[in-house]
Short mmCIF file of C-alpha atoms in Angstrom, two decimals:
data_model
loop_
_atom_site.label_atom_id
_atom_site.label_comp_id
_atom_site.label_asym_id
_atom_site.label_seq_id
_atom_site.Cartn_x
_atom_site.Cartn_y
_atom_site.Cartn_z
CA MET N 1 143.04 94.60 103.25
CA PHE N 2 144.33 97.80 101.70
CA LEU N 3 144.54 99.61 105.14
CA ALA N 4 146.34 96.53 106.67
CA ARG N 5 148.90 96.39 103.89
CA LEU N 6 149.44 100.19 104.10
CA ASN N 7 149.78 100.04 107.92
CA THR N 8 152.39 97.34 107.73
CA THR N 9 154.36 99.13 104.92
CA CYS N 10 154.40 102.28 106.94
CA GLN N 11 155.50 100.47 110.13
CA LYS N 12 158.47 98.86 108.26
CA PHE N 13 159.35 102.15 106.87
CA TYR N 14 159.15 103.75 110.24
CA ASN N 15 161.36 101.09 111.82
CA TYR N 16 164.02 101.51 109.11
CA LYS N 17 165.93 104.10 110.96
CA LEU N 18 163.26 106.81 110.58
CA ASP N 19 164.77 109.16 113.06
CA HIS N 20 168.09 108.91 111.38
CA LEU N 21 166.58 109.80 107.85
CA VAL N 22 164.65 112.73 109.35
CA SER N 23 167.60 114.21 111.29
CA HIS N 24 170.06 113.72 108.47
CA SER N 25 168.14 114.40 105.31
CA SER N 26 168.82 117.70 103.65
CA ASN N 27 165.93 117.51 101.18
CA PRO N 28 162.78 119.19 102.64
CA ILE N 29 160.57 117.20 100.27
CA MET N 30 161.93 113.96 101.62
CA ARG N 31 161.51 115.25 105.15
CA LEU N 32 157.75 116.02 104.52
CA THR N 33 157.15 112.72 102.68
CA ILE N 34 158.52 110.78 105.75
CA ALA N 35 156.43 112.82 108.31
CA ALA N 36 153.37 112.23 106.25
CA LEU N 37 153.92 108.50 106.05
CA SER N 38 154.38 108.28 109.83
CA LEU N 39 151.19 110.20 110.27
CA VAL N 40 149.26 107.82 107.91
CA SER N 41 150.84 104.84 109.67
CA LEU N 42 149.47 106.18 113.15
CA LEU N 43 146.09 106.88 111.68
CA VAL N 44 145.67 103.52 110.09
CA ALA N 45 146.61 101.77 113.28
CA HIS N 46 144.03 103.72 115.19
CA VAL N 47 141.29 102.94 112.66
CA ASP N 48 141.99 99.22 113.00
CA ALA N 49 141.37 99.48 116.66
CA LYS N 50 138.17 98.07 117.97
CA LEU N 51 135.99 99.41 120.72
CA THR N 52 134.85 97.36 123.67
CA ILE N 53 132.40 97.84 126.60
CA THR N 54 133.17 97.62 130.45
CA SER N 55 131.06 97.84 133.48
CA GLY N 56 127.91 96.52 131.65
CA LYS N 57 125.06 96.15 133.78
CA VAL N 58 121.22 95.55 133.31
CA ALA N 59 118.64 95.94 136.05
CA ILE N 60 115.02 95.31 136.28
CA ASN N 61 113.09 97.76 138.73
CA ALA N 62 109.64 97.42 140.14
CA ALA N 63 107.05 100.19 139.94
CA HIS N 64 107.92 101.30 143.55
CA GLY N 65 111.68 101.49 142.76
CA THR N 66 113.02 98.23 144.20
CA THR N 67 115.41 96.37 142.15
CA VAL N 68 114.05 92.93 141.05
CA ARG N 69 117.00 91.60 139.16
CA THR N 70 120.48 92.60 138.22
CA GLU N 71 122.90 91.06 135.73
CA ASN N 72 126.53 91.94 134.73
CA LEU N 73 127.07 91.92 131.03
CA ASN N 74 130.12 90.12 129.57
CA PRO N 75 129.47 89.93 125.83
CA PRO N 76 129.23 87.57 123.93
CA LYS N 77 128.11 85.55 126.82
CA LYS N 78 124.39 86.26 127.63
CA PRO N 79 122.47 85.92 131.02
CA LYS N 80 119.26 84.17 131.28
CA THR N 81 116.35 85.66 129.52
CA LEU N 82 115.09 88.69 131.26
CA VAL N 83 111.42 89.20 131.92
CA LEU N 84 110.04 92.72 132.06
CA GLY N 85 106.42 93.35 133.39
CA GLN N 86 103.99 95.96 132.36
CA ASP N 87 104.73 98.09 135.45
CA GLU N 88 108.38 97.30 135.61
CA GLY N 89 111.34 99.26 134.08
CA LEU N 90 114.70 98.23 132.74
CA ARG N 91 117.95 100.11 133.25
CA LEU N 92 120.99 99.47 131.10
CA THR N 93 124.46 101.03 131.86
CA PHE N 94 127.91 100.47 130.33
CA THR N 95 131.21 102.34 129.39
CA VAL N 96 132.73 102.39 125.92
CA HIS N 97 136.44 101.69 126.15
CA ASP N 98 139.47 101.61 123.98
CA ASP N 99 141.56 98.71 124.99
CA GLU N 100 144.59 99.78 123.00
CA LYS N 101 145.11 103.05 124.78
CA ASP N 102 143.34 101.97 127.85
CA VAL N 103 140.92 104.97 127.75
CA ASP N 104 137.09 105.48 127.75
CA VAL N 105 135.96 107.09 124.34
CA GLN N 106 132.81 108.44 122.96
CA PRO N 107 131.74 106.73 119.69
CA HIS N 108 129.97 108.70 116.99
CA GLN N 109 127.01 106.32 116.81
CA THR N 110 125.49 104.16 119.32
CA PHE N 111 122.35 101.98 118.90
CA LEU N 112 120.32 99.18 120.50
CA ARG N 113 118.88 96.69 118.11
CA PHE N 114 115.81 94.79 119.19
CA TRP N 115 115.21 91.65 117.02
CA ASP N 116 112.19 89.17 117.11
CA GLU N 117 113.48 85.97 115.47
CA LYS N 118 109.88 84.60 115.30
CA THR N 119 108.08 87.44 113.55
CA GLU N 120 111.36 89.03 112.18
CA GLU N 121 110.40 92.41 113.50
CA GLU N 122 113.29 94.82 114.11
CA GLY N 123 113.61 98.10 116.00
CA ILE N 124 116.56 100.46 116.41
CA VAL N 125 116.79 102.66 119.28
CA PRO N 126 119.73 105.40 119.57
CA ILE N 127 121.65 105.76 122.93
CA LYS N 128 123.54 108.88 123.98
CA VAL N 129 127.00 108.37 125.18
CA ALA N 130 128.78 110.99 127.22
CA LYS N 131 132.36 112.13 126.56
CA ASP N 132 133.87 109.95 129.21
CA GLY N 133 132.29 106.99 127.49
CA LYS N 134 129.43 106.28 130.00
CA ALA N 135 126.02 105.48 128.62
CA LYS N 136 122.63 104.84 130.16
CA PHE N 137 119.33 103.53 128.80
CA THR N 138 116.04 103.05 130.49
CA LEU N 139 112.95 101.28 129.14
CA ASN N 140 109.53 101.96 130.51
CA LEU N 141 106.62 100.17 128.89
CA ARG N 142 104.28 103.10 129.74
CA LYS N 143 106.28 105.21 127.40
CA PRO N 144 108.17 102.87 125.16
CA PRO N 145 110.60 104.27 122.78
CA VAL N 146 109.49 104.77 119.20
CA GLY N 147 111.94 102.32 117.80
CA LEU N 148 110.85 99.47 119.88
CA PRO N 149 109.32 96.82 117.50
CA PRO N 150 105.89 95.07 118.20
CA THR N 151 106.34 92.41 120.53
CA SER N 152 105.01 88.74 120.79
CA ASP N 153 105.25 85.78 123.09
CA HIS N 154 108.92 85.41 121.85
CA PRO N 155 111.86 87.12 123.54
CA LEU N 156 113.59 90.02 121.76
CA ASN N 157 117.39 89.71 121.09
CA VAL N 158 119.22 92.91 122.17
CA THR N 159 122.36 93.85 120.52
CA LEU N 160 124.50 96.95 121.11
CA LEU N 161 125.91 98.59 117.86
CA LEU N 162 128.89 100.86 118.01
CA GLY N 163 129.98 103.07 115.02
CA SER N 164 132.82 105.44 114.86
CA TYR N 165 134.96 107.21 112.25
CA THR N 166 138.24 106.62 113.98
CA TYR N 167 137.38 102.98 115.12
CA THR N 168 136.32 99.80 113.55
CA SER N 169 132.57 99.19 114.12
CA ASN N 170 131.59 96.66 116.59
CA SER N 171 128.60 94.82 117.86
CA PHE N 172 127.79 93.10 121.16
CA PRO N 173 125.03 90.67 121.80
CA LEU N 174 123.78 91.71 125.39
CA PHE N 175 120.83 89.79 126.39
CA ASP N 176 117.33 88.47 125.61
CA ILE N 177 114.21 90.06 127.00
CA SER N 178 110.65 88.99 127.16
CA LEU N 179 108.07 91.81 126.90
CA PRO N 180 104.28 91.74 127.29
CA PRO N 181 102.71 91.06 123.85
CA SER N 182 101.87 94.21 122.07
CA GLY N 183 97.92 94.86 121.73
CA THR N 184 96.30 95.44 118.45
CA PRO N 185 97.01 98.91 117.17
CA PRO N 186 94.03 101.14 116.45
CA PRO N 187 93.18 101.41 112.81
CA HIS N 188 94.68 104.39 110.86
CA PRO N 189 92.02 106.87 109.81
CA GLU N 190 93.22 106.50 106.12
CA GLU N 191 93.77 102.75 106.36
CA SER N 192 90.60 102.12 104.21
CA GLN N 193 92.10 104.17 101.31
CA TYR N 194 95.00 101.92 100.96
CA ALA N 195 93.30 98.55 101.71
CA PRO N 196 92.33 96.30 98.91
CA GLN N 197 89.31 97.67 97.14
CA PRO N 198 86.43 95.66 95.62
CA GLU N 199 87.10 94.75 91.98
CA ILE N 200 85.67 97.25 89.51
CA PHE N 201 83.25 95.55 86.89
CA HIS N 202 82.64 97.81 83.85
CA THR N 203 79.07 97.89 82.42
CA PHE N 204 79.15 98.43 78.75
CA ARG N 205 76.12 99.59 76.75
CA ALA N 206 74.23 96.71 75.17
CA GLU N 207 74.53 96.33 71.36
CA GLN N 208 71.76 98.10 69.40
CA LYS N 209 68.95 96.04 68.39
CA HIS N 210 67.74 96.37 64.74
CA PRO N 211 64.02 96.10 64.09
CA PHE N 212 62.58 93.26 61.95
CA LYS N 213 63.23 93.71 58.27
CA VAL N 214 59.49 93.87 57.56
CA VAL N 215 59.22 96.97 59.76
CA SER N 216 62.22 98.54 58.19
CA LEU N 217 60.62 98.06 54.65
CA ILE N 218 57.46 99.52 55.70
CA PHE N 219 59.13 102.68 56.95
CA ALA N 220 61.34 102.79 53.88
CA ALA N 221 58.26 102.66 51.65
CA LEU N 222 56.76 105.47 53.61
CA ALA N 223 59.85 107.56 53.02
CA VAL N 224 59.93 106.98 49.35
CA THR N 225 56.12 107.53 48.96
CA PRO N 226 56.45 111.52 48.78
CA TRP N 227 58.90 111.13 45.95
CA ALA N 228 56.49 108.82 44.02
CA ILE N 229 53.74 111.17 44.48
CA LEU N 230 56.01 114.18 43.41
CA LEU N 231 56.99 112.32 40.30
CA ALA N 232 53.33 111.51 39.47
CA LEU N 233 52.28 115.25 39.79
CA LEU N 234 55.08 116.59 37.70
CA SER N 235 53.42 115.20 34.63
CA ASN N 236 50.34 117.24 35.18
CA LEU N 237 52.19 120.60 35.40
CA PRO N 238 51.73 123.04 32.49
CA ILE N 239 55.28 123.42 32.18
CA SER N 240 57.92 121.29 30.37
CA MET N 241 59.96 119.18 32.80
CA LYS N 242 62.21 117.74 30.32
CA PRO N 243 65.87 118.00 31.76
CA ASP N 244 68.26 120.25 29.69
CA SER N 245 71.88 121.10 30.15
CA ARG N 246 70.96 123.64 32.91
CA THR N 247 68.51 121.75 34.98
CA ALA N 248 70.02 118.14 34.63
CA PRO N 249 73.20 118.90 36.89
CA PHE N 250 70.89 120.34 39.59
CA ILE N 251 68.54 117.25 39.71
CA GLY N 252 71.64 115.02 39.73
CA LEU N 253 73.21 116.94 42.68
CA LEU N 254 69.94 116.75 44.65
CA THR N 255 69.94 113.02 43.98
CA ALA N 256 73.73 112.95 45.28
CA VAL N 257 72.58 114.82 48.49
CA GLU N 258 69.96 112.20 49.21
CA GLY N 259 72.50 109.51 48.49
CA LEU N 260 75.05 111.04 51.00
CA LEU N 261 72.26 110.99 53.66
CA LEU N 262 71.57 107.31 52.91
CA TRP N 263 75.45 106.79 53.12
CA TYR N 264 75.57 108.36 56.49
CA TRP N 265 72.76 106.30 57.88
CA VAL N 266 74.60 103.08 56.62
CA ASP N 267 78.28 103.77 57.22
CA LEU N 268 79.61 107.35 57.46
CA LYS N 269 80.48 109.27 60.55
CA ILE N 270 79.02 112.89 61.24
CA TYR N 271 82.28 114.54 60.60
CA GLN N 272 82.62 112.80 57.26
CA VAL N 273 79.04 113.90 56.27
CA LEU N 274 79.85 117.47 57.30
CA ALA N 275 82.82 117.52 55.23
CA TYR N 276 81.34 115.95 51.98
CA GLY N 277 78.13 117.90 52.53
CA ALA N 278 80.00 121.24 52.55
CA VAL N 279 81.47 120.75 49.26
CA LEU N 280 78.40 119.15 47.82
CA GLY N 281 76.17 121.89 49.21
CA LEU N 282 78.18 124.61 47.53
CA VAL N 283 78.09 122.85 44.06
CA THR N 284 74.35 122.09 44.47
CA ALA N 285 73.59 125.78 45.30
CA ALA N 286 75.45 127.07 42.19
CA ALA N 287 73.64 124.48 39.98
CA GLY N 288 70.25 125.46 41.47
CA LYS N 289 70.81 129.03 40.80
CA ARG N 290 71.64 128.26 37.08
CA ALA N 291 68.54 125.92 36.83
CA LEU N 292 66.24 128.70 38.23
CA SER N 293 67.64 131.20 35.70
CA ALA N 294 66.54 128.84 32.91
CA LEU N 295 62.79 128.74 33.80
#
């Protein structure tokens, strides 16, 4: 829309006695402005032009070189569906033409689009166009182009796409062609790595089973028995075991160490036991040294 308005404005300005303004204007800036607007007008008009094709022809050749079928192309009118056998070849020729200037031109980009309406498979194949606008494309199923999509029992729609920096892009529906259905492609060597994998089921360790309470009490009694025997024998020693201000702290700290081990068995983590035990061990060692000096 902007280009069309700019083109109309420039054309009106050009028609308003442009030659008179250029020849009689004494201001060089005005002259330069008029010349620039004239150039823009010509460029915009050139961009608005569309490319067409002429001398379009498609032929199907047998394996021994004879022509089986030939059709002239007049887009958008399509011929009857072409049928290409496995041993046959297709030859497409056409010329890109600028109707406005009546010259053959070379577009910047030219493609053939193959489209299967049934499977929605699409393929794009580039075509080389000579400077004189003439183009040729051959299709051999023994060596099909990389851009040819997988085929089915449904015909492919073939469309010509033209793109250019100096012309408006255009497309031309050429014909429909029926190709032999594609075979099953061989599996990719790494296909199994990207295929859906079996579901992973995590196996967690079963919960710890506690022994019966009777068994726990028996082993607890066995653990306490040495302490009971020790206390019973202390009364027969020839020394006085009455706690005083020096030995009482040591006995209390030893009891605290045993309590820490019991707490670890019930609830604490190993790093907690190490932290508490380090502090408690230092205090117990100091109290033990003091208790030994009192004997």
